[in-house]
PDB file of C-alpha atoms in Angstrom:
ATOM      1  CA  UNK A   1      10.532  -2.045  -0.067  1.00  0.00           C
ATOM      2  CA  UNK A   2      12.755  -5.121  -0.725  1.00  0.00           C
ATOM      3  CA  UNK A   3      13.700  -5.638  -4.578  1.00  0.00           C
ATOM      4  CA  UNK A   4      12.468  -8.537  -6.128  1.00  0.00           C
ATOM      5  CA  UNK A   5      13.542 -10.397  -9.526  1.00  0.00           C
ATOM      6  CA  UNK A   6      12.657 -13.417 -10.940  1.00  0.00           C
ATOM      7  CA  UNK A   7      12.885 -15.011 -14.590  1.00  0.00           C
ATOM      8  CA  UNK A   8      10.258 -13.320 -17.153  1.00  0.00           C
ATOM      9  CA  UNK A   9       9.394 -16.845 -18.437  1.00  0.00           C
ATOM     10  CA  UNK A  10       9.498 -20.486 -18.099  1.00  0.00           C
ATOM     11  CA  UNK A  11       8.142 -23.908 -19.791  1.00  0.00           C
ATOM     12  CA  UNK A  12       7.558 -26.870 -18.310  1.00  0.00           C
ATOM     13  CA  UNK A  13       5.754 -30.135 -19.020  1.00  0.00           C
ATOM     14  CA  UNK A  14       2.715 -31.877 -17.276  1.00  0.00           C
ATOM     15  CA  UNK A  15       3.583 -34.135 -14.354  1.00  0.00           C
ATOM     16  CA  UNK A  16       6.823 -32.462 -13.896  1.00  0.00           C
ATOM     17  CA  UNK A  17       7.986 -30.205 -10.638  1.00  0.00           C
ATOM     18  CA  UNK A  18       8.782 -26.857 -11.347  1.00  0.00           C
ATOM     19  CA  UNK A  19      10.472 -24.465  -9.301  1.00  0.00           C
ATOM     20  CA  UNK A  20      10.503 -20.490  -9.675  1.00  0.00           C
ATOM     21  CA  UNK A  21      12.982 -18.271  -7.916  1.00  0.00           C
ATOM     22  CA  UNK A  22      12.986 -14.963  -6.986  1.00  0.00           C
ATOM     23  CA  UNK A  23      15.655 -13.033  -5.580  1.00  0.00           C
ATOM     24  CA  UNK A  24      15.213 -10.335  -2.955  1.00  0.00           C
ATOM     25  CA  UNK A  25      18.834  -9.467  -1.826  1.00  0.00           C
ATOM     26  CA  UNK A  26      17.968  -6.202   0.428  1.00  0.00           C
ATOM     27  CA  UNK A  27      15.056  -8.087   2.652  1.00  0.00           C
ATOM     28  CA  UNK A  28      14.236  -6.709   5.909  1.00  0.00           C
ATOM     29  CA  UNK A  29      14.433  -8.598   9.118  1.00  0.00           C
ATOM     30  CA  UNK A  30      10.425  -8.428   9.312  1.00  0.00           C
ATOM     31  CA  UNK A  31       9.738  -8.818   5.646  1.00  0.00           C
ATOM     32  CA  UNK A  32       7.609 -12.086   4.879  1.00  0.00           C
ATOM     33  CA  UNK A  33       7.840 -13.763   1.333  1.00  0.00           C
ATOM     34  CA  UNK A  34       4.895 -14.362  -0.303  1.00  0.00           C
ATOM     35  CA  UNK A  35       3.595 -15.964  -3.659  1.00  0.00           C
ATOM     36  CA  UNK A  36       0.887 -15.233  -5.723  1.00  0.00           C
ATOM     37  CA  UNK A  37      -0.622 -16.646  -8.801  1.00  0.00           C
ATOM     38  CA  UNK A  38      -3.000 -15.197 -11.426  1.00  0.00           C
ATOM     39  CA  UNK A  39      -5.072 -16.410 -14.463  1.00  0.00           C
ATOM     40  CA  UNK A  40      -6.063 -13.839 -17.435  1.00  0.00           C
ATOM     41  CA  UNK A  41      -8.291 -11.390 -17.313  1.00  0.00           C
ATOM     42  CA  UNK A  42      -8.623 -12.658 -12.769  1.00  0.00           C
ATOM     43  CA  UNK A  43      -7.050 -10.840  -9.723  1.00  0.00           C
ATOM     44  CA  UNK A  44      -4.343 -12.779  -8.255  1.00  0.00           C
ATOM     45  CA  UNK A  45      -4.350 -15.914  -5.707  1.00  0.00           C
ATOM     46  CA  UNK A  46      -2.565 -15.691  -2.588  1.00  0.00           C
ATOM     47  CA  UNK A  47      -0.225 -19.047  -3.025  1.00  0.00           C
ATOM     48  CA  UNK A  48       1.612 -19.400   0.186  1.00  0.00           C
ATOM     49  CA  UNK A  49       3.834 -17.010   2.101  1.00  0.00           C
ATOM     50  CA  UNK A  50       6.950 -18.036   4.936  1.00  0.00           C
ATOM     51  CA  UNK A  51       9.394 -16.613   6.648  1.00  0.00           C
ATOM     52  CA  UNK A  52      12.557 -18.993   6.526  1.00  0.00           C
ATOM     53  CA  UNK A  53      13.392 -22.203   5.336  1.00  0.00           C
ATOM     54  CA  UNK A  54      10.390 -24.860   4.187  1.00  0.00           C
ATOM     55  CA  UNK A  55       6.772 -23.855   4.283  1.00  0.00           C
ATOM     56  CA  UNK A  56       4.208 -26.282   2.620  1.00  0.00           C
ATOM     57  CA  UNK A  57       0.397 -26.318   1.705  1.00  0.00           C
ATOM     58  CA  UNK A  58      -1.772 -27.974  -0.246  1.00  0.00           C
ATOM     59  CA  UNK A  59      -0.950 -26.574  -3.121  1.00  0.00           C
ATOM     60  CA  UNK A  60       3.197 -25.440  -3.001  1.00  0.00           C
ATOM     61  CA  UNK A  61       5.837 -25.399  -0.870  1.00  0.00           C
ATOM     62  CA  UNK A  62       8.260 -22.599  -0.367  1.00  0.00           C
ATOM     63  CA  UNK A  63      11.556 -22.710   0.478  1.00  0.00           C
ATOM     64  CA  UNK A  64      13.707 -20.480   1.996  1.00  0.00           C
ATOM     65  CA  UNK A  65      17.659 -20.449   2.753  1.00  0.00           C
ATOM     66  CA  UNK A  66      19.413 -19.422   5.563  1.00  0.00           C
ATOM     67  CA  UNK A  67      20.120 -15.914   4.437  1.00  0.00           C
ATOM     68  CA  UNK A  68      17.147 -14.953   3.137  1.00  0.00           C
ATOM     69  CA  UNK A  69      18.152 -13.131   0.135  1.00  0.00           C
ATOM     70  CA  UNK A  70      16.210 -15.595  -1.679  1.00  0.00           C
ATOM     71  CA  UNK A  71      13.070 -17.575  -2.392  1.00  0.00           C
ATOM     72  CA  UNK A  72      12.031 -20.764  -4.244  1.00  0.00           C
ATOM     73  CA  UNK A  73       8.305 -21.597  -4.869  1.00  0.00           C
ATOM     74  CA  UNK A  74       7.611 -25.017  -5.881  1.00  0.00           C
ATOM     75  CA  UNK A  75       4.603 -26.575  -7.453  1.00  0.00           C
ATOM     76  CA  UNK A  76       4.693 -30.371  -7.201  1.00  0.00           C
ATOM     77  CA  UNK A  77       3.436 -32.692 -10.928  1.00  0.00           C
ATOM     78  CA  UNK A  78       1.945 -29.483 -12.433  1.00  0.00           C
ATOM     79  CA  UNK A  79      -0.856 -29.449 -14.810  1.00  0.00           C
ATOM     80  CA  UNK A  80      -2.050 -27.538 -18.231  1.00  0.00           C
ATOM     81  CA  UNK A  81      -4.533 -25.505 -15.487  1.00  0.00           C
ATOM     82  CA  UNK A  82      -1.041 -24.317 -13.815  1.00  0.00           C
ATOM     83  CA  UNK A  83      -0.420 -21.958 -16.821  1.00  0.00           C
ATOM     84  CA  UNK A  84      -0.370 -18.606 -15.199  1.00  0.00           C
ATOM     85  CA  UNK A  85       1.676 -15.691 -13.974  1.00  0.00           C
ATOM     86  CA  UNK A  86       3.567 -16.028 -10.448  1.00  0.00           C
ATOM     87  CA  UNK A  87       4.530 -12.992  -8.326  1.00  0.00           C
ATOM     88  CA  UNK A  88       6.743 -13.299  -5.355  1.00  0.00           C
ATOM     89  CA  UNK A  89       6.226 -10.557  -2.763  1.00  0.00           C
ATOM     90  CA  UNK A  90       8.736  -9.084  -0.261  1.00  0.00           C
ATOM     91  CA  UNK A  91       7.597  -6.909   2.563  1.00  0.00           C
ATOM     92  CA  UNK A  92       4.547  -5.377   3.932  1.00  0.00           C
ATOM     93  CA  UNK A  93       3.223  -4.018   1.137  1.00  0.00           C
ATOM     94  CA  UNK A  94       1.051  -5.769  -1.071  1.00  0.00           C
ATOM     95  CA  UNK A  95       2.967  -4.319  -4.409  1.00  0.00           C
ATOM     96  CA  UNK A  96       3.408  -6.709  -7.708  1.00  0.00           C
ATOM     97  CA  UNK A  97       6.494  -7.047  -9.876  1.00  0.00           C
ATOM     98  CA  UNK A  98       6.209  -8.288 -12.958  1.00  0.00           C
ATOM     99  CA  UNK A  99       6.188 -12.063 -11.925  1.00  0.00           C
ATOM    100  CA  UNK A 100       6.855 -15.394 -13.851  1.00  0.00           C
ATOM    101  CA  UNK A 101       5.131 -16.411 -16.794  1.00  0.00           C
ATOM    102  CA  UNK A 102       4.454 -20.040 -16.748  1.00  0.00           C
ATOM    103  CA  UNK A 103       3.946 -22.092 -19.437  1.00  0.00           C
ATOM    104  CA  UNK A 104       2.741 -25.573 -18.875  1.00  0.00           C
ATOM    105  CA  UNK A 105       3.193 -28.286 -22.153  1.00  0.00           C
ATOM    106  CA  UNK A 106       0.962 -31.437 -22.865  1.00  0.00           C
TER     107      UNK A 106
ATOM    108  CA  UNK B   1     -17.256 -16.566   4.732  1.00  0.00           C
ATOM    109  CA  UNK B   2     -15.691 -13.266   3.652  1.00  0.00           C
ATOM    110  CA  UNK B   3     -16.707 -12.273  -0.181  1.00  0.00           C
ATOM    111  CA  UNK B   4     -15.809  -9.252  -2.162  1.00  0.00           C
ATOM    112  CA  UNK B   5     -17.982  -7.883  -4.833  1.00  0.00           C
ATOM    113  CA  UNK B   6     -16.751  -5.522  -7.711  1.00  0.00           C
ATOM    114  CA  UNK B   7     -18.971  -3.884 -10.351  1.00  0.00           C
ATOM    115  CA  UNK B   8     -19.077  -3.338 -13.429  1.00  0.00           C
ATOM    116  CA  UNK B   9     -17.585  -6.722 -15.160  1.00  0.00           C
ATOM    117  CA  UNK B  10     -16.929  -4.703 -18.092  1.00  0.00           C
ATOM    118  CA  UNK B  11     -17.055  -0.856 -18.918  1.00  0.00           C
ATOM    119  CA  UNK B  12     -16.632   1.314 -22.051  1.00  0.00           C
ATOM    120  CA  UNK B  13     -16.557   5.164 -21.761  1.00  0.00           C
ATOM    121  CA  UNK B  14     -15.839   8.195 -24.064  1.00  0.00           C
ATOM    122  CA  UNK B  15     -12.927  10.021 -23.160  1.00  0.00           C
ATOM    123  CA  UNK B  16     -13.670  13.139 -20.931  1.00  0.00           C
ATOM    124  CA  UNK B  17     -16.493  10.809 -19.391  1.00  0.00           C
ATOM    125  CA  UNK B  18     -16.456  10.426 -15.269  1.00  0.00           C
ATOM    126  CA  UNK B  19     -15.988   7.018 -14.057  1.00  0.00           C
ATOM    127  CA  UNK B  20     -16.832   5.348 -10.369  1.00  0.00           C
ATOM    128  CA  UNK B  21     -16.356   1.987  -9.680  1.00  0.00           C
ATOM    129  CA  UNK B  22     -17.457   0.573  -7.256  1.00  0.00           C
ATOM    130  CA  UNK B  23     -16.592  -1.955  -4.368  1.00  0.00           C
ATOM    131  CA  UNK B  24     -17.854  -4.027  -1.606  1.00  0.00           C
ATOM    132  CA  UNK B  25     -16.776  -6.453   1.091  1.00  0.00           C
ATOM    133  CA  UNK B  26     -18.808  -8.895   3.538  1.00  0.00           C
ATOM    134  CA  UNK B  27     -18.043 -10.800   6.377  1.00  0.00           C
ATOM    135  CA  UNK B  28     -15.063  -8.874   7.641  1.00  0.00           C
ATOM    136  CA  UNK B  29     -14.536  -5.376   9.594  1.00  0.00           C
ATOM    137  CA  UNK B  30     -12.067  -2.913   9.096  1.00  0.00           C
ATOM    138  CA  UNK B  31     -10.378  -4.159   6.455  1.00  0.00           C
ATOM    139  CA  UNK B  32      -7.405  -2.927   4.036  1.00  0.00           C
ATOM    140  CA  UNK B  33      -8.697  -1.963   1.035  1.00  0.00           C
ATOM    141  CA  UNK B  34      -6.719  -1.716  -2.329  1.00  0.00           C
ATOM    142  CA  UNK B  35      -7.688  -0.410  -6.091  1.00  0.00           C
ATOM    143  CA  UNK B  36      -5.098  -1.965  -8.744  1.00  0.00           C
ATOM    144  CA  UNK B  37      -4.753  -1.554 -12.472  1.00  0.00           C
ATOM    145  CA  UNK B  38      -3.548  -3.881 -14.904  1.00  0.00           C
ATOM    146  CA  UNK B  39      -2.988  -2.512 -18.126  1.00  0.00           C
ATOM    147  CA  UNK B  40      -2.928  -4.957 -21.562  1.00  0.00           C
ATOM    148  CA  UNK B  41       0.299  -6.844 -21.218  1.00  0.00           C
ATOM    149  CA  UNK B  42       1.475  -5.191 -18.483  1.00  0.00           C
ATOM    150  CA  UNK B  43       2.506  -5.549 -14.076  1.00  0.00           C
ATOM    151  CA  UNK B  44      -0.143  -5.203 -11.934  1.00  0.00           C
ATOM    152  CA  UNK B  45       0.002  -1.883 -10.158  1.00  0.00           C
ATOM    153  CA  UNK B  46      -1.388  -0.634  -6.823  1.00  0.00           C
ATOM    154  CA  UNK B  47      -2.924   2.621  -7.129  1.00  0.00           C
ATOM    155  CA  UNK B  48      -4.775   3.370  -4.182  1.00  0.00           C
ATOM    156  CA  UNK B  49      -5.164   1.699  -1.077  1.00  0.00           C
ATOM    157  CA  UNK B  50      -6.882   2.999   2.416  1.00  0.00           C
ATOM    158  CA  UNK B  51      -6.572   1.634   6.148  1.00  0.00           C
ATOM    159  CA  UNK B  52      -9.623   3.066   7.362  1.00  0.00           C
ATOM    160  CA  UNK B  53     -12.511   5.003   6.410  1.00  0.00           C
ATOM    161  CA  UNK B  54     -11.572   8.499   5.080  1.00  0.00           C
ATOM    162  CA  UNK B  55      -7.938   7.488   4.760  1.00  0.00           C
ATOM    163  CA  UNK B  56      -6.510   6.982   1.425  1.00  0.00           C
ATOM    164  CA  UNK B  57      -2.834   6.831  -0.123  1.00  0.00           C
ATOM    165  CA  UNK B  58      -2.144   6.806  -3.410  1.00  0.00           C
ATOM    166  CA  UNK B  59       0.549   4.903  -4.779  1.00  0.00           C
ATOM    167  CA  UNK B  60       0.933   6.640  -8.112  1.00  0.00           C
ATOM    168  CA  UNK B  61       0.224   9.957  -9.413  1.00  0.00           C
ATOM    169  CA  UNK B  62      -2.701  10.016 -12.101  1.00  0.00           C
ATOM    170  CA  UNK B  63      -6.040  10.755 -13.125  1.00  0.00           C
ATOM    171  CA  UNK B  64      -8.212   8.992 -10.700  1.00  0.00           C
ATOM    172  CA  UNK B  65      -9.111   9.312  -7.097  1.00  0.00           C
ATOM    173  CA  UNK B  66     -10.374   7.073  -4.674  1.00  0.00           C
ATOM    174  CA  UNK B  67     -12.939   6.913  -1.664  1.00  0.00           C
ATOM    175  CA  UNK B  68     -14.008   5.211   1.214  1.00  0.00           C
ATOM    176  CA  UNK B  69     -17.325   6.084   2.668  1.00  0.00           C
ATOM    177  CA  UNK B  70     -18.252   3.075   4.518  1.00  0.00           C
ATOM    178  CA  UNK B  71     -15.877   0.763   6.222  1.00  0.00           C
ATOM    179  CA  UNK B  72     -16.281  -1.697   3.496  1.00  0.00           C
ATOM    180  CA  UNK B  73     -17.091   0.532   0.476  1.00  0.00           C
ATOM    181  CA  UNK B  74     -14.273   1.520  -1.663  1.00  0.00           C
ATOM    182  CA  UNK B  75     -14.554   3.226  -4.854  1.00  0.00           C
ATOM    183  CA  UNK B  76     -12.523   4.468  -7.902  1.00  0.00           C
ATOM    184  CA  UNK B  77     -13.521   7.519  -9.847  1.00  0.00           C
ATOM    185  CA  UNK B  78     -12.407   9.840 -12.046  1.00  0.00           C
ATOM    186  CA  UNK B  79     -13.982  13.139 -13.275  1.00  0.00           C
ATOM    187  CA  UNK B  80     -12.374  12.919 -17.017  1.00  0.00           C
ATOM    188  CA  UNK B  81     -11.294   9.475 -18.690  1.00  0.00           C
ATOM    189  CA  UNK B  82      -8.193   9.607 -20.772  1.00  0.00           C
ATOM    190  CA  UNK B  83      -7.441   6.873 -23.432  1.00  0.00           C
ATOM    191  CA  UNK B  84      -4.506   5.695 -21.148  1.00  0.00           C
ATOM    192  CA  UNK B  85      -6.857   5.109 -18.419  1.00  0.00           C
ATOM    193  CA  UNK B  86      -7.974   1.932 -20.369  1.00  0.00           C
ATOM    194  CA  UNK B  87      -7.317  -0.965 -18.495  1.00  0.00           C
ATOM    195  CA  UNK B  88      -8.428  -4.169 -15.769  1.00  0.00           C
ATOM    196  CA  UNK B  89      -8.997  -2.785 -12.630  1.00  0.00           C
ATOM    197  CA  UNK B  90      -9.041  -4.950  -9.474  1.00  0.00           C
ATOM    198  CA  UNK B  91     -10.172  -4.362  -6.272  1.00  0.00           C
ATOM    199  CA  UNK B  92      -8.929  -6.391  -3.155  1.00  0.00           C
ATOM    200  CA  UNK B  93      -9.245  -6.667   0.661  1.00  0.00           C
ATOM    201  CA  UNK B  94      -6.801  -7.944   3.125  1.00  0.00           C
ATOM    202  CA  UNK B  95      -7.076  -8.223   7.007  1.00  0.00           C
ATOM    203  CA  UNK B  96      -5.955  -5.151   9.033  1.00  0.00           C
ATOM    204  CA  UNK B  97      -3.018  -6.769  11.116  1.00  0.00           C
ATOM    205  CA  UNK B  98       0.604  -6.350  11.239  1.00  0.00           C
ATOM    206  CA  UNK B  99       3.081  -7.824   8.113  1.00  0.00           C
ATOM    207  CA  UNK B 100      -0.453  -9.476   6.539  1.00  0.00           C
ATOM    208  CA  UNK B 101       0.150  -9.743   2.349  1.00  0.00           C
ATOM    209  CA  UNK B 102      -2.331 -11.986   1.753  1.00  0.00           C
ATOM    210  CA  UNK B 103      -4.749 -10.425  -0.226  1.00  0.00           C
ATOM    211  CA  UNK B 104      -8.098 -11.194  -1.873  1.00  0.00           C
ATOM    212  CA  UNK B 105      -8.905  -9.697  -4.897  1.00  0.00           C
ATOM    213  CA  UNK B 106     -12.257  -9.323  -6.567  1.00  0.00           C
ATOM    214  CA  UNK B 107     -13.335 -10.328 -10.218  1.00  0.00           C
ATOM    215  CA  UNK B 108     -12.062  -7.099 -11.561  1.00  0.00           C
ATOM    216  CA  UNK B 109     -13.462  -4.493 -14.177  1.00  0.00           C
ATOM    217  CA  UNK B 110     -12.091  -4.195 -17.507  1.00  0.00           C
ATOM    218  CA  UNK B 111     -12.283  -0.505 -18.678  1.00  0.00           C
ATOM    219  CA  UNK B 112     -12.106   0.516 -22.342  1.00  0.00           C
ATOM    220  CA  UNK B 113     -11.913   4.604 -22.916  1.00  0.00           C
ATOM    221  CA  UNK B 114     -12.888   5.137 -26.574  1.00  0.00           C
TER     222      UNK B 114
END
């Protein structure tokens, strides 16, 4: 199972873009990327999940170098309701790191 | 529409009590089925999941055990609580095909062993 790390924290303010990275340096050929995102005291939302470079939904986009090795989620003009944890994934299991806290300011 | 229903909401035992909790899906067949625990400030960490009825792996070793009766009954138990036990448990379903990690998790149980 593919290593994952990304920063413990981060702040942003309303109406900006902020983008979380996660590193996964040993990722399999087969291994998918995915993103999650959980509220307090709720089970986590599946966010979006690619393969390589630029995936994009309604909600994020993810993007994804060349190599692989790692991962950048971005959330476009986020709000005070984006305040949450965010988990990237690596693999086929559905296992959880300790994610990203974000912290969105007025 | 697929929907996943987890019960109790909340849950206070004496330690040395037995526990089940209990879980249900709709709308699907043969799904992956997983039992998480989230403990106060804390990673969210798989504990059990199953591929099929009767088939269970558990991720960690500890003081529970898990079941699956009915393809889309899945349920945590344990036959004496510790304090440690104490936690928000989450159930959560995902379709039965190759490389799938999206998940679906239900409204979760918080435990309290007193």
């Amino acid at each position: 199972l593919a290593k994952t790390t990304q920063p413990i924290s981060m702040d942003s303010y309303e109406g900006q873009e902020v983008n979380i990275t996660c590193s996964h340096n040993n990722i399999a050929t087969n291994d998918y990327i995915t993103w999650y995102q959980q509220f307090p005291s709720q089970g986590p939302r599946f966010i979006i999940q690619g393969y390589k470079t630029k995936v994009t939904n309604e909600v994020a986009s993810l993007f994804i170098p060349a190599d692989r090795k790692s991962s950048t989620l971005s959330l476009p003009r986020v709000s005070l309701s984006d305040t949450a944890v965010y988990y990237c994934l690596v693999g086929d299991k559905i296992i959880f790191g300790k994610g990203t806290r974000l912290h969105i300011l007025p | 529409s697929q929907t996943i229903h987890q019960w109790p909401a909340t849950l206070v035992q004496p330690v040395g009590s037995p526990l089940s909790l209990e879980c249900t899906v709709e709308g699907t067949s043969n799904p992956n089925l997983y039992w998480y625990r989230q403990a106060a400030g804390r990673g969210l960490q798989l504990l059990f999941y199953s591929v099929g009825i009767g088939q269970i792996s558990s991720e960690v070793p500890q003081n529970l055990s898990a079941s699956r009766p009915q393809d889309r009954q899945f349920i945590l138990s344990s036959k004496k609580l510790l304090l440690s036990d104490s936690g928000f448990y989450l159930c959560a379903w995902s379709q039965n095909r190759l490389l799938n990690t999206e998940a679906f998790f239900g409204q979760g149980t918080r435990l309290t062993v007193v």
